[in-house]
Short mmCIF file of C-alpha atoms in Angstrom, two decimals:
data_model
loop_
_atom_site.label_atom_id
_atom_site.label_comp_id
_atom_site.label_asym_id
_atom_site.label_seq_id
_atom_site.Cartn_x
_atom_site.Cartn_y
_atom_site.Cartn_z
CA UNK A 1066 26.59 -78.40 15.08
CA UNK A 1067 28.94 -78.39 12.32
CA UNK A 1068 31.51 -75.58 11.69
CA UNK A 1069 29.62 -74.58 8.37
CA UNK A 1070 26.53 -74.57 10.67
CA UNK A 1071 28.25 -72.17 13.09
CA UNK A 1072 29.85 -70.12 10.10
CA UNK A 1073 26.29 -69.79 8.58
CA UNK A 1074 24.68 -68.69 11.79
CA UNK A 1075 27.62 -66.08 12.34
CA UNK A 1076 26.95 -64.83 8.43
CA UNK A 1077 23.35 -64.40 9.32
CA UNK A 1078 24.01 -62.61 12.75
CA UNK A 1079 26.69 -60.07 10.71
CA UNK A 1080 24.08 -59.59 8.05
CA UNK A 1081 21.15 -58.90 10.80
CA UNK A 1082 23.63 -56.60 12.30
CA UNK A 1083 24.23 -54.93 9.21
CA UNK A 1084 20.52 -54.34 8.74
CA UNK A 1085 20.14 -53.23 11.98
CA UNK A 1086 22.71 -50.56 11.52
CA UNK A 1087 21.28 -49.34 8.44
CA UNK A 1088 17.70 -49.18 9.84
CA UNK A 1089 19.22 -47.06 12.81
CA UNK A 1090 20.88 -45.06 10.15
CA UNK A 1091 17.54 -44.42 8.52
CA UNK A 1092 16.03 -43.55 11.78
CA UNK A 1093 18.45 -40.99 12.68
CA UNK A 1094 18.27 -39.36 9.28
CA UNK A 1095 14.41 -39.20 9.44
CA UNK A 1096 14.51 -37.71 12.90
CA UNK A 1097 17.04 -35.35 11.70
CA UNK A 1098 15.06 -34.34 8.80
CA UNK A 1099 11.99 -34.02 11.23
CA UNK A 1100 14.07 -31.93 13.23
CA UNK A 1101 14.92 -29.68 10.43
CA UNK A 1102 11.24 -29.37 9.44
CA UNK A 1103 10.23 -28.36 12.85
CA UNK A 1104 12.97 -25.41 12.70
CA UNK A 1105 11.26 -23.77 9.65
CA UNK A 1106 9.92 -26.12 7.06
CA UNK A 1107 6.80 -27.78 6.46
CA UNK A 1108 5.80 -31.21 5.29
CA UNK A 1109 5.73 -29.88 1.58
CA UNK A 1110 9.28 -28.53 1.59
CA UNK A 1111 8.22 -24.74 2.11
CA UNK A 1112 9.72 -22.70 4.85
CA UNK A 1113 7.29 -20.91 7.15
CA UNK A 1114 7.64 -17.87 5.16
CA UNK A 1115 7.05 -19.37 2.03
CA UNK A 1116 4.16 -21.16 3.36
CA UNK A 1117 2.58 -17.88 4.74
CA UNK A 1118 2.95 -16.35 1.13
CA UNK A 1119 0.96 -19.43 -0.20
CA UNK A 1120 -1.64 -19.42 2.23
CA UNK A 1121 -2.11 -15.78 1.30
CA UNK A 1122 -2.07 -16.44 -2.40
CA UNK A 1123 -4.62 -19.26 -1.82
CA UNK A 1124 -7.01 -16.72 -0.32
CA UNK A 1125 -6.43 -14.35 -3.15
CA UNK A 1126 -7.30 -16.72 -5.59
CA UNK A 1127 -10.36 -18.00 -3.76
CA UNK A 1128 -11.56 -14.40 -3.66
CA UNK A 1129 -10.69 -13.45 -7.19
CA UNK A 1130 -8.58 -10.74 -6.39
CA UNK A 1131 -6.59 -8.44 -8.75
CA UNK A 1132 -5.17 -6.16 -6.32
CA UNK A 1133 -6.42 -3.22 -8.60
CA UNK A 1134 -9.78 -1.68 -8.00
CA UNK A 1135 -9.18 0.51 -10.94
CA UNK A 1136 -8.72 -2.08 -13.63
CA UNK A 1137 -10.77 -1.62 -16.62
CA UNK A 1138 -12.14 1.98 -15.56
CA UNK A 1139 -12.19 5.05 -17.77
CA UNK A 1140 -10.62 7.38 -15.27
CA UNK A 1141 -9.34 11.04 -16.20
CA UNK A 1142 -5.85 12.35 -15.77
CA UNK A 1143 -5.16 15.24 -13.36
CA UNK A 1144 -3.62 16.97 -16.61
CA UNK A 1145 -6.89 16.68 -18.38
CA UNK A 1146 -8.06 20.41 -18.98
CA UNK A 1147 -11.50 19.75 -17.25
CA UNK A 1148 -9.60 18.34 -14.35
CA UNK A 1149 -7.63 21.39 -14.11
CA UNK A 1150 -10.54 23.74 -14.24
CA UNK A 1151 -12.21 21.57 -11.70
CA UNK A 1152 -9.16 21.88 -9.15
CA UNK A 1153 -9.33 25.66 -9.51
CA UNK A 1154 -13.10 25.65 -8.71
CA UNK A 1155 -12.54 23.22 -6.09
CA UNK A 1156 -10.09 25.67 -4.17
CA UNK A 1157 -12.11 28.84 -4.88
CA UNK A 1158 -14.10 30.30 -2.18
CA UNK A 1159 -16.37 31.80 -4.62
CA UNK A 1160 -18.46 28.74 -4.54
CA UNK A 1161 -19.27 29.47 -0.90
CA UNK A 1162 -22.39 31.41 -0.06
CA UNK A 1163 -20.52 34.10 1.78
CA UNK A 1164 -17.19 33.25 -0.03
CA UNK A 1165 -15.68 32.03 3.24
CA UNK A 1166 -15.59 28.09 2.23
CA UNK A 1167 -14.38 25.96 -0.87
CA UNK A 1168 -14.92 22.39 -1.79
CA UNK A 1169 -11.19 21.99 -0.35
CA UNK A 1170 -12.40 23.30 3.21
CA UNK A 1171 -13.36 19.85 3.88
CA UNK A 1172 -11.80 17.66 1.38
CA UNK A 1173 -7.74 18.54 1.18
CA UNK A 1174 -5.36 16.14 -0.62
CA UNK A 1175 -2.81 16.55 2.10
CA UNK A 1176 -5.44 15.59 4.70
CA UNK A 1177 -6.40 12.46 3.01
CA UNK A 1178 -9.09 14.05 0.80
CA UNK A 1179 -10.78 15.02 4.00
CA UNK A 1180 -10.18 17.43 6.99
CA UNK A 1181 -8.39 15.49 9.67
CA UNK A 1182 -11.17 16.33 11.90
CA UNK A 1183 -13.91 13.97 13.67
CA UNK A 1184 -16.38 16.58 12.41
CA UNK A 1185 -16.13 19.44 9.99
CA UNK A 1186 -16.23 23.21 10.73
CA UNK A 1187 -17.92 24.50 7.35
CA UNK A 1188 -19.12 28.13 7.30
CA UNK A 1189 -18.22 30.84 9.62
CA UNK A 1190 -14.89 29.75 10.80
CA UNK A 1191 -12.64 31.80 13.07
CA UNK A 1192 -10.09 31.58 10.39
CA UNK A 1193 -11.17 30.60 6.67
CA UNK A 1194 -8.12 29.10 5.46
CA UNK A 1195 -6.93 27.24 8.33
CA UNK A 1196 -7.79 23.31 7.95
CA UNK A 1197 -7.63 20.65 10.03
CA UNK A 1198 -6.95 20.65 13.86
CA UNK A 1199 -7.36 24.28 15.25
CA UNK A 1200 -10.25 25.01 12.99
CA UNK A 1201 -13.02 26.25 14.75
CA UNK A 1202 -16.59 27.82 14.57
CA UNK A 1203 -16.66 31.39 15.16
CA UNK A 1204 -18.76 32.92 18.20
CA UNK A 1205 -20.53 34.99 15.82
CA UNK A 1206 -21.40 32.09 13.60
CA UNK A 1207 -25.11 31.04 13.08
CA UNK A 1208 -26.07 28.21 15.66
CA UNK A 1209 -22.64 28.72 17.57
CA UNK A 1210 -22.44 26.25 20.55
CA UNK A 1211 -18.66 26.09 20.44
CA UNK A 1212 -18.53 22.67 18.70
CA UNK A 1213 -18.22 21.58 14.78
CA UNK A 1214 -21.08 22.55 12.47
CA UNK A 1215 -21.26 19.56 10.24
CA UNK A 1216 -22.95 16.49 11.58
CA UNK A 1217 -20.96 13.61 9.96
CA UNK A 1218 -17.39 12.99 9.29
CA UNK A 1219 -16.13 14.04 5.91
CA UNK A 1220 -15.68 11.28 3.68
CA UNK A 1221 -12.57 11.24 1.38
CA UNK A 1222 -12.62 12.43 -2.19
CA UNK A 1223 -9.90 9.89 -3.17
CA UNK A 1224 -10.88 7.13 -5.47
CA UNK A 1225 -14.55 8.87 -5.93
CA UNK A 1226 -14.53 7.49 -9.36
CA UNK A 1227 -14.29 3.99 -8.06
CA UNK A 1228 -17.75 3.97 -6.22
CA UNK A 1229 -20.53 2.24 -8.51
CA UNK A 1230 -23.46 2.33 -6.08
CA UNK A 1231 -23.84 5.02 -3.46
CA UNK A 1232 -22.13 7.92 -2.26
CA UNK A 1233 -22.47 9.52 1.16
CA UNK A 1234 -22.65 7.90 4.62
CA UNK A 1235 -26.26 7.21 4.10
CA UNK A 1236 -26.23 6.68 0.35
CA UNK A 1237 -28.66 9.48 -0.28
CA UNK A 1238 -26.96 9.64 -3.88
CA UNK A 1239 -27.29 6.32 -5.46
CA UNK A 1240 -27.02 4.80 -8.80
CA UNK A 1241 -30.16 3.06 -9.87
CA UNK A 1242 -28.15 0.39 -11.84
CA UNK A 1243 -24.88 0.01 -9.79
CA UNK A 1244 -23.42 -1.67 -12.70
CA UNK A 1245 -19.66 -2.65 -11.78
CA UNK A 1246 -17.12 -0.36 -13.11
CA UNK A 1247 -19.26 2.41 -14.46
CA UNK A 1248 -19.28 4.81 -11.41
CA UNK A 1249 -22.98 5.37 -12.05
CA UNK A 1250 -22.62 6.44 -15.76
CA UNK A 1251 -24.82 4.01 -17.41
CA UNK A 1252 -28.41 4.68 -16.07
CA UNK A 1253 -30.08 7.12 -13.64
CA UNK A 1254 -28.79 8.62 -10.35
CA UNK A 1255 -31.11 9.05 -7.43
CA UNK A 1256 -30.09 12.43 -5.61
CA UNK A 1257 -31.63 14.31 -2.67
CA UNK A 1258 -33.39 16.31 -5.35
CA UNK A 1259 -35.29 13.50 -6.53
CA UNK A 1260 -37.64 11.03 -4.46
CA UNK A 1261 -36.12 7.67 -3.39
CA UNK A 1262 -35.77 5.14 -5.95
CA UNK A 1263 -36.26 8.07 -8.92
CA UNK A 1264 -33.67 9.46 -11.25
CA UNK A 1265 -32.77 12.96 -11.07
CA UNK A 1266 -32.54 14.41 -14.42
CA UNK A 1267 -30.06 16.84 -13.61
CA UNK A 1268 -27.78 14.62 -11.66
CA UNK A 1269 -24.99 14.52 -14.23
CA UNK A 1270 -23.13 12.03 -16.34
CA UNK A 1271 -21.75 9.87 -13.10
CA UNK A 1272 -21.72 9.80 -9.46
CA UNK A 1273 -18.82 12.17 -8.88
CA UNK A 1274 -20.27 14.96 -10.88
CA UNK A 1275 -23.82 14.19 -9.09
CA UNK A 1276 -22.18 14.51 -5.87
CA UNK A 1277 -20.46 17.80 -6.54
CA UNK A 1278 -23.98 19.26 -6.92
CA UNK A 1279 -24.98 19.27 -3.27
CA UNK A 1280 -22.22 20.66 -0.80
CA UNK A 1281 -22.89 24.16 -2.18
CA UNK A 1282 -26.51 23.70 -0.86
CA UNK A 1283 -25.92 22.73 2.74
CA UNK A 1284 -26.13 25.83 4.99
CA UNK A 1285 -23.39 24.28 7.21
CA UNK A 1286 -21.06 23.18 4.78
CA UNK A 1287 -20.77 26.06 2.05
CA UNK A 1288 -24.31 27.81 1.47
CA UNK A 1289 -24.06 29.57 4.62
CA UNK A 1290 -27.11 31.59 6.25
CA UNK A 1291 -26.34 35.09 4.35
CA UNK A 1292 -27.25 36.52 1.20
CA UNK A 1293 -28.42 32.75 0.00
CA UNK A 1294 -30.53 32.45 3.04
CA UNK A 1295 -33.97 30.94 2.12
CA UNK A 1296 -33.14 29.81 -1.18
CA UNK A 1297 -33.68 26.56 -2.71
CA UNK A 1298 -31.08 24.18 -4.31
CA UNK A 1299 -32.04 25.21 -7.82
CA UNK A 1300 -31.67 29.11 -6.88
CA UNK A 1301 -28.32 28.50 -5.35
CA UNK A 1302 -26.97 26.91 -8.32
CA UNK A 1303 -28.11 29.57 -10.47
CA UNK A 1304 -26.72 32.15 -8.25
CA UNK A 1305 -23.46 30.58 -8.24
CA UNK A 1306 -22.98 30.01 -12.05
CA UNK A 1307 -24.17 33.86 -12.42
CA UNK A 1308 -21.37 35.02 -9.84
CA UNK A 1309 -18.49 32.68 -11.38
CA UNK A 1310 -19.76 33.82 -14.87
CA UNK A 1311 -20.14 37.41 -14.10
CA UNK A 1312 -23.64 37.85 -15.52
CA UNK A 1313 -27.34 38.39 -14.08
CA UNK A 1314 -27.73 39.79 -10.88
CA UNK A 1315 -26.92 36.95 -7.84
CA UNK A 1316 -26.95 38.21 -4.26
CA UNK A 1317 -24.00 38.96 -2.25
CA UNK A 1318 -20.59 39.90 -3.03
CA UNK A 1319 -19.22 40.03 -6.47
CA UNK A 1320 -15.73 38.53 -7.26
CA UNK A 1321 -12.62 40.60 -6.57
CA UNK A 1322 -11.54 39.74 -10.10
CA UNK A 1323 -13.03 37.54 -12.89
CA UNK A 1324 -10.87 35.67 -15.40
CA UNK A 1325 -13.21 32.33 -15.50
CA UNK A 1326 -14.32 32.70 -18.88
CA UNK A 1327 -11.09 31.98 -20.74
CA UNK A 1328 -10.66 29.09 -18.16
CA UNK A 1329 -13.91 27.38 -19.24
CA UNK A 1330 -13.33 28.42 -23.08
CA UNK A 1331 -10.03 26.23 -22.56
CA UNK A 1332 -11.40 23.40 -20.57
CA UNK A 1333 -14.37 22.77 -22.72
CA UNK A 1334 -12.50 23.67 -26.02
CA UNK A 1335 -14.74 26.53 -26.88
CA UNK A 1336 -12.75 29.43 -27.46
CA UNK A 1337 -15.64 31.56 -28.90
CA UNK A 1338 -17.96 30.53 -26.08
CA UNK A 1339 -19.56 33.16 -23.90
CA UNK A 1340 -19.94 33.06 -19.99
CA UNK A 1341 -23.73 32.33 -20.27
CA UNK A 1342 -23.16 29.28 -22.67
CA UNK A 1343 -20.12 27.86 -21.14
CA UNK A 1344 -20.33 28.81 -17.07
CA UNK A 1345 -23.18 27.01 -16.30
CA UNK A 1346 -23.57 25.14 -12.99
CA UNK A 1347 -23.80 21.93 -14.86
CA UNK A 1348 -20.25 22.54 -16.35
CA UNK A 1349 -18.93 23.79 -13.21
CA UNK A 1350 -19.64 20.42 -11.37
CA UNK A 1351 -18.55 18.48 -14.53
CA UNK A 1352 -15.17 19.83 -14.18
CA UNK A 1353 -15.26 19.40 -10.36
CA UNK A 1354 -16.30 15.74 -10.72
CA UNK A 1355 -13.84 15.12 -13.20
CA UNK A 1356 -10.87 16.64 -10.83
CA UNK A 1357 -12.19 14.54 -8.02
CA UNK A 1358 -12.36 11.11 -10.52
CA UNK A 1359 -8.70 11.96 -11.46
CA UNK A 1360 -7.97 11.46 -7.70
CA UNK A 1361 -6.93 7.62 -8.31
CA UNK A 1362 -4.66 6.44 -5.58
CA UNK A 1363 -4.58 2.47 -5.72
CA UNK A 1364 -0.88 1.73 -5.86
CA UNK A 1365 -0.55 0.18 -2.66
CA UNK A 1366 1.88 -2.60 -1.24
CA UNK A 1367 -0.98 -4.95 -1.21
CA UNK A 1368 -1.58 -4.44 -5.01
CA UNK A 1369 2.22 -5.17 -5.34
CA UNK A 1370 1.72 -8.49 -3.60
CA UNK A 1371 -1.21 -9.41 -5.48
CA UNK A 1372 0.61 -8.90 -8.67
CA UNK A 1373 3.24 -11.28 -7.63
CA UNK A 1374 5.94 -9.29 -5.52
CA UNK A 1375 6.20 -11.51 -2.41
CA UNK A 1376 8.22 -9.02 -0.37
CA UNK A 1377 5.84 -6.24 -1.01
CA UNK A 1378 4.27 -6.72 2.50
CA UNK A 1379 5.70 -7.67 5.85
CA UNK A 1380 5.10 -11.29 7.50
CA UNK A 1381 2.84 -9.46 9.79
CA UNK A 1382 0.91 -7.83 7.28
CA UNK A 1383 0.47 -11.48 5.74
CA UNK A 1384 -0.63 -12.78 8.92
CA UNK A 1385 -3.22 -10.06 8.86
CA UNK A 1386 -4.49 -10.74 5.54
CA UNK A 1387 -5.37 -14.14 6.63
CA UNK A 1388 -6.91 -12.75 9.47
CA UNK A 1389 -8.93 -10.15 7.41
CA UNK A 1390 -10.15 -12.56 4.90
CA UNK A 1391 -10.55 -15.78 6.82
CA UNK A 1392 -13.96 -16.26 8.61
CA UNK A 1393 -14.11 -16.67 12.18
CA UNK A 1394 -14.38 -20.43 12.37
CA UNK A 1395 -11.17 -20.48 10.29
CA UNK A 1396 -9.36 -18.24 12.78
CA UNK A 1397 -9.97 -15.12 11.17
CA UNK A 1398 -12.08 -11.95 11.89
CA UNK A 1399 -14.31 -12.20 8.84
CA UNK A 1400 -13.83 -8.55 7.85
CA UNK A 1401 -14.06 -9.26 4.10
CA UNK A 1402 -17.69 -10.27 4.73
CA UNK A 1403 -18.39 -6.35 4.29
CA UNK A 1404 -14.80 -5.19 3.06
CA UNK A 1405 -15.10 -7.23 -0.03
CA UNK A 1406 -13.42 -7.19 -3.49
CA UNK A 1407 -10.67 -5.25 -4.50
CA UNK A 1408 -12.09 -1.71 -3.40
CA UNK A 1409 -12.55 -3.31 0.00
CA UNK A 1410 -16.35 -2.65 0.12
CA UNK A 1411 -19.72 -4.16 -0.41
CA UNK A 1412 -21.28 -0.65 -0.97
CA UNK A 1413 -23.98 -1.49 1.22
CA UNK A 1414 -25.13 -0.60 4.65
CA UNK A 1415 -24.49 -2.03 8.21
CA UNK A 1416 -24.94 -1.05 11.81
CA UNK A 1417 -22.05 -1.77 13.76
CA UNK A 1418 -22.98 0.38 16.80
CA UNK A 1419 -20.35 3.27 15.75
CA UNK A 1420 -20.16 5.98 18.35
CA UNK A 1421 -22.64 8.82 17.89
CA UNK A 1422 -20.86 12.45 18.49
CA UNK A 1423 -21.35 15.80 17.29
CA UNK A 1424 -25.04 17.89 16.54
CA UNK A 1425 -26.59 14.73 14.98
CA UNK A 1426 -29.13 14.81 12.37
CA UNK A 1427 -32.43 15.63 14.22
CA UNK A 1428 -33.01 12.15 15.04
CA UNK A 1429 -33.73 10.92 18.52
CA UNK A 1430 -35.27 12.11 21.72
CA UNK A 1431 -32.76 14.99 21.94
CA UNK A 1432 -32.50 15.47 18.11
CA UNK A 1433 -28.47 14.82 18.46
CA UNK A 1434 -28.63 11.15 17.21
CA UNK A 1435 -28.26 10.05 13.43
CA UNK A 1436 -30.27 7.04 12.20
CA UNK A 1437 -28.16 6.76 9.06
CA UNK A 1438 -29.51 4.77 6.17
CA UNK A 1439 -33.10 4.55 7.79
CA UNK A 1440 -33.57 8.41 7.03
CA UNK A 1441 -33.33 7.49 3.44
CA UNK A 1442 -35.38 4.12 3.15
CA UNK A 1443 -37.94 4.15 6.07
CA UNK A 1444 -36.76 0.78 6.54
CA UNK A 1445 -36.40 -0.39 10.03
CA UNK A 1446 -33.52 -2.79 9.26
CA UNK A 1447 -31.72 0.16 8.01
CA UNK A 1448 -31.80 1.71 11.32
CA UNK A 1449 -28.22 3.16 12.55
CA UNK A 1450 -26.77 1.26 9.16
CA UNK A 1451 -24.11 3.54 7.48
CA UNK A 1452 -21.98 2.82 4.08
CA UNK A 1453 -19.53 0.45 4.18
CA UNK A 1454 -16.23 2.71 3.59
CA UNK A 1455 -13.45 1.34 1.26
CA UNK A 1456 -10.33 0.56 3.07
CA UNK A 1457 -7.73 1.58 0.24
CA UNK A 1458 -5.89 4.48 1.76
CA UNK A 1459 -7.57 3.73 5.27
CA UNK A 1460 -4.50 4.69 7.46
CA UNK A 1461 -4.54 8.33 5.75
CA UNK A 1462 -8.32 8.94 5.72
CA UNK A 1463 -9.19 9.17 9.58
CA UNK A 1464 -10.68 9.83 11.88
CA UNK A 1465 -13.12 6.82 11.29
CA UNK A 1466 -16.68 6.27 11.79
CA UNK A 1467 -19.83 8.25 10.43
CA UNK A 1468 -19.05 10.68 12.98
CA UNK A 1469 -15.33 10.19 13.16
CA UNK A 1470 -15.51 9.14 16.83
CA UNK A 1471 -12.10 7.31 16.39
CA UNK A 1472 -9.01 8.84 16.04
CA UNK A 1473 -6.86 5.71 15.96
CA UNK A 1474 -7.00 3.14 13.45
CA UNK A 1475 -6.32 0.43 16.39
CA UNK A 1476 -9.41 1.76 18.38
CA UNK A 1477 -11.78 1.40 15.23
CA UNK A 1478 -10.41 -2.08 14.71
CA UNK A 1479 -10.94 -3.22 18.34
CA UNK A 1480 -14.50 -1.58 18.04
CA UNK A 1481 -15.38 -3.96 15.35
CA UNK A 1482 -14.28 -7.05 17.54
CA UNK A 1483 -16.73 -6.01 20.23
CA UNK A 1484 -18.87 -2.86 20.07
CA UNK A 1485 -20.10 -2.97 23.46
CA UNK A 1486 -17.00 -3.57 25.17
CA UNK A 1487 -15.71 -0.77 22.99
CA UNK A 1488 -18.29 1.91 24.01
CA UNK A 1489 -17.85 0.60 27.74
CA UNK A 1490 -14.26 1.37 27.61
CA UNK A 1491 -14.47 4.30 25.14
CA UNK A 1492 -11.29 6.77 25.30
CA UNK A 1493 -12.75 10.19 25.71
CA UNK A 1494 -9.38 11.76 25.35
CA UNK A 1495 -9.33 10.98 21.68
CA UNK A 1496 -12.05 13.50 21.09
CA UNK A 1497 -11.43 17.36 20.82
CA UNK A 1498 -12.98 18.84 23.90
CA UNK A 1499 -15.42 21.19 22.17
CA UNK A 1500 -17.25 18.01 20.41
CA UNK A 1501 -20.93 17.79 21.25
CA UNK A 1502 -21.06 14.54 23.20
CA UNK A 1503 -23.49 14.77 26.07
CA UNK A 1504 -25.88 11.98 24.85
CA UNK A 1505 -23.06 9.71 23.26
CA UNK A 1506 -23.34 6.86 25.28
CA UNK A 1507 -26.99 6.83 25.01
CA UNK A 1508 -27.25 7.22 21.59
CA UNK A 1509 -24.58 4.48 20.85
CA UNK A 1510 -26.16 2.12 23.27
CA UNK A 1511 -29.22 2.43 21.20
CA UNK A 1512 -27.49 1.76 18.23
CA UNK A 1513 -25.61 -1.41 19.71
CA UNK A 1514 -28.96 -2.63 21.09
CA UNK A 1515 -30.35 -2.44 17.59
CA UNK A 1516 -27.40 -4.33 16.30
CA UNK A 1517 -27.92 -6.97 19.13
CA UNK A 1518 -31.59 -7.40 18.11
CA UNK A 1519 -30.35 -8.05 14.30
CA UNK A 1520 -27.78 -10.60 15.65
CA UNK A 1521 -30.58 -12.66 17.56
CA UNK A 1522 -32.63 -12.28 14.40
CA UNK A 1523 -29.87 -13.70 12.27
CA UNK A 1524 -29.56 -10.63 10.06
CA UNK A 1525 -26.58 -8.87 11.32
CA UNK A 1526 -23.08 -9.35 9.81
CA UNK A 1527 -20.98 -8.34 12.63
CA UNK A 1528 -19.69 -10.92 14.70
CA UNK A 1529 -17.88 -10.52 17.98
CA UNK A 1530 -14.26 -11.65 17.57
CA UNK A 1531 -11.54 -12.36 20.04
CA UNK A 1532 -8.10 -11.67 18.66
CA UNK A 1533 -4.77 -11.26 20.74
CA UNK A 1534 -2.89 -8.21 20.75
CA UNK A 1535 -0.37 -9.77 18.41
CA UNK A 1536 -3.23 -10.70 16.06
CA UNK A 1537 -4.47 -7.29 16.39
CA UNK A 1538 -1.15 -5.65 15.27
CA UNK A 1539 -0.94 -7.99 12.12
CA UNK A 1540 -4.40 -6.86 11.24
CA UNK A 1541 -3.28 -3.33 11.52
CA UNK A 1542 -0.25 -4.21 9.50
CA UNK A 1543 -2.56 -5.32 6.66
CA UNK A 1544 -4.54 -2.49 6.91
CA UNK A 1545 -1.38 -0.19 6.77
CA UNK A 1546 -0.51 -1.96 3.44
CA UNK A 1547 -3.76 -0.76 1.77
CA UNK A 1548 -2.63 2.63 1.63
CA UNK A 1549 -0.90 4.46 -1.63
CA UNK A 1550 2.38 5.74 -0.63
CA UNK A 1551 1.39 8.87 -2.97
CA UNK A 1552 -1.19 10.23 -0.65
CA UNK A 1553 1.50 10.58 2.15
CA UNK A 1554 3.91 12.23 0.13
CA UNK A 1555 3.47 16.02 -0.42
CA UNK A 1556 5.57 15.91 -3.33
CA UNK A 1557 3.39 13.38 -5.06
CA UNK A 1558 0.03 14.53 -3.92
CA UNK A 1559 1.13 18.14 -5.23
CA UNK A 1560 -0.15 17.58 -8.58
CA UNK A 1561 -3.80 17.88 -7.16
CA UNK A 1562 -2.89 21.14 -5.50
CA UNK A 1563 -2.90 24.77 -7.21
CA UNK A 1564 0.42 26.43 -6.85
CA UNK A 1565 1.92 29.78 -7.81
CA UNK A 1566 2.27 28.73 -11.34
CA UNK A 1567 -1.47 28.11 -11.71
CA UNK A 1568 -3.79 30.92 -12.47
CA UNK A 1569 -6.25 32.26 -9.83
CA UNK A 1570 -8.97 33.36 -12.03
CA UNK A 1571 -10.98 35.30 -9.09
CA UNK A 1572 -8.16 35.92 -6.26
CA UNK A 1573 -10.30 33.59 -4.00
CA UNK A 1574 -8.05 30.66 -3.84
CA UNK A 1575 -8.06 28.99 -0.29
CA UNK A 1576 -4.44 28.67 0.40
CA UNK A 1577 -4.72 26.25 3.21
CA UNK A 1578 -2.56 26.41 6.37
CA UNK A 1579 -2.35 24.19 9.67
CA UNK A 1580 -2.74 25.44 13.07
CA UNK A 1581 0.86 26.55 13.16
CA UNK A 1582 0.34 28.82 10.12
CA UNK A 1583 2.46 26.38 7.80
CA UNK A 1584 1.01 25.96 4.37
CA UNK A 1585 -0.42 22.42 3.90
#
């Protein structure tokens, strides 16, 4: 071998060595890069936090969410004169048959637009102005049994103007068109005063106004069993308009004072109008419905996130959103199959085996069961089905369930994951000791058995889902992000509560206090 050959071989070896070193350097760099990716980056260069945001935004796009369920709707301001009149009527005990209850008795803004009770105590309470825990039925009250008198949980009045199909747990008040964004204003509305599927000619302009016509006709809620006992719905409404208007001869006590006419003249812009012309039940509920429709509380952290603020909700809430929206096969809980859209409800009816407590609606062997939507339709598929609630402000609007059987949001979430296990492990300590629950297990088991039959038939929406405690906490964090901070801020919510600067036309304003005697 010549020197030149040796030199050539040495050069080749040197070149190969250099190439090997370069290759090793590339491998090392690649491994280092991979290690960095494993510490918080993904293959597309996003951090775990950024990827989480992108995943949630992909879901938002897929679901066509805007974050704002009030968008495009014609909703009144609380400053509207009719809303102001409605607020005063809403807080007046003049609308109670025996003048011991008001609309606000079961729907106070400080209490989430409800009453913070599993089941309400309407008429004949021990203390008429005490709302929430500590409110009890008087021993001298009609049908006293020590427990609450109203058989279903008081639904929130918040965002009442955002419903388009049905109101009440069983949907007994229903828009016949269900047009999105209209709140029932574009067609007939079926009410308990009309046959199923038929429009009530006196329902009013929208679902909120139609709803306001009925609490005053319920003996347990407002009508009572005294002067108005034995009267029909039409007579009750006529008596109330005469009482508030100061005309006619309605039964029962007269108002301590009456300055309502000038209030109606101002609200309806009719300074020369008479009491008989202006103080009608139709105008009363129009004002109340306007007040209720002004209770728009949708400025949630979730809305801010959907609109572009990546930091508006926590990482836990973002993970919870994926659990909420994704189906079970994708690792989610499929909550959005029923709690859909920006308002988080399909406005439909489902049996999810919710615990049945309280007096019931006269159904079942002992009359203390509640067959839900079936009571309206007579359709076996609707047995034990109740309206899907909106989840906007859900953390502030408990207790939860048609009978308020769950007093923590975690408990109601876990019920959805496995209703049978939830019944078997029900925490009785969450119930007030006076609540009627002697047949709770039997009645609830009947609902769950009906649910299981629907599952077998392939018609049930609710699936059993296994989530870890961490996943449940993430889901709860997401649900908490659906609450408008205003509803938990007394100063913010005060716009919907009359104060000393507001006129008190009949001296019957319900000035609510809690069980400690503190004003709400």
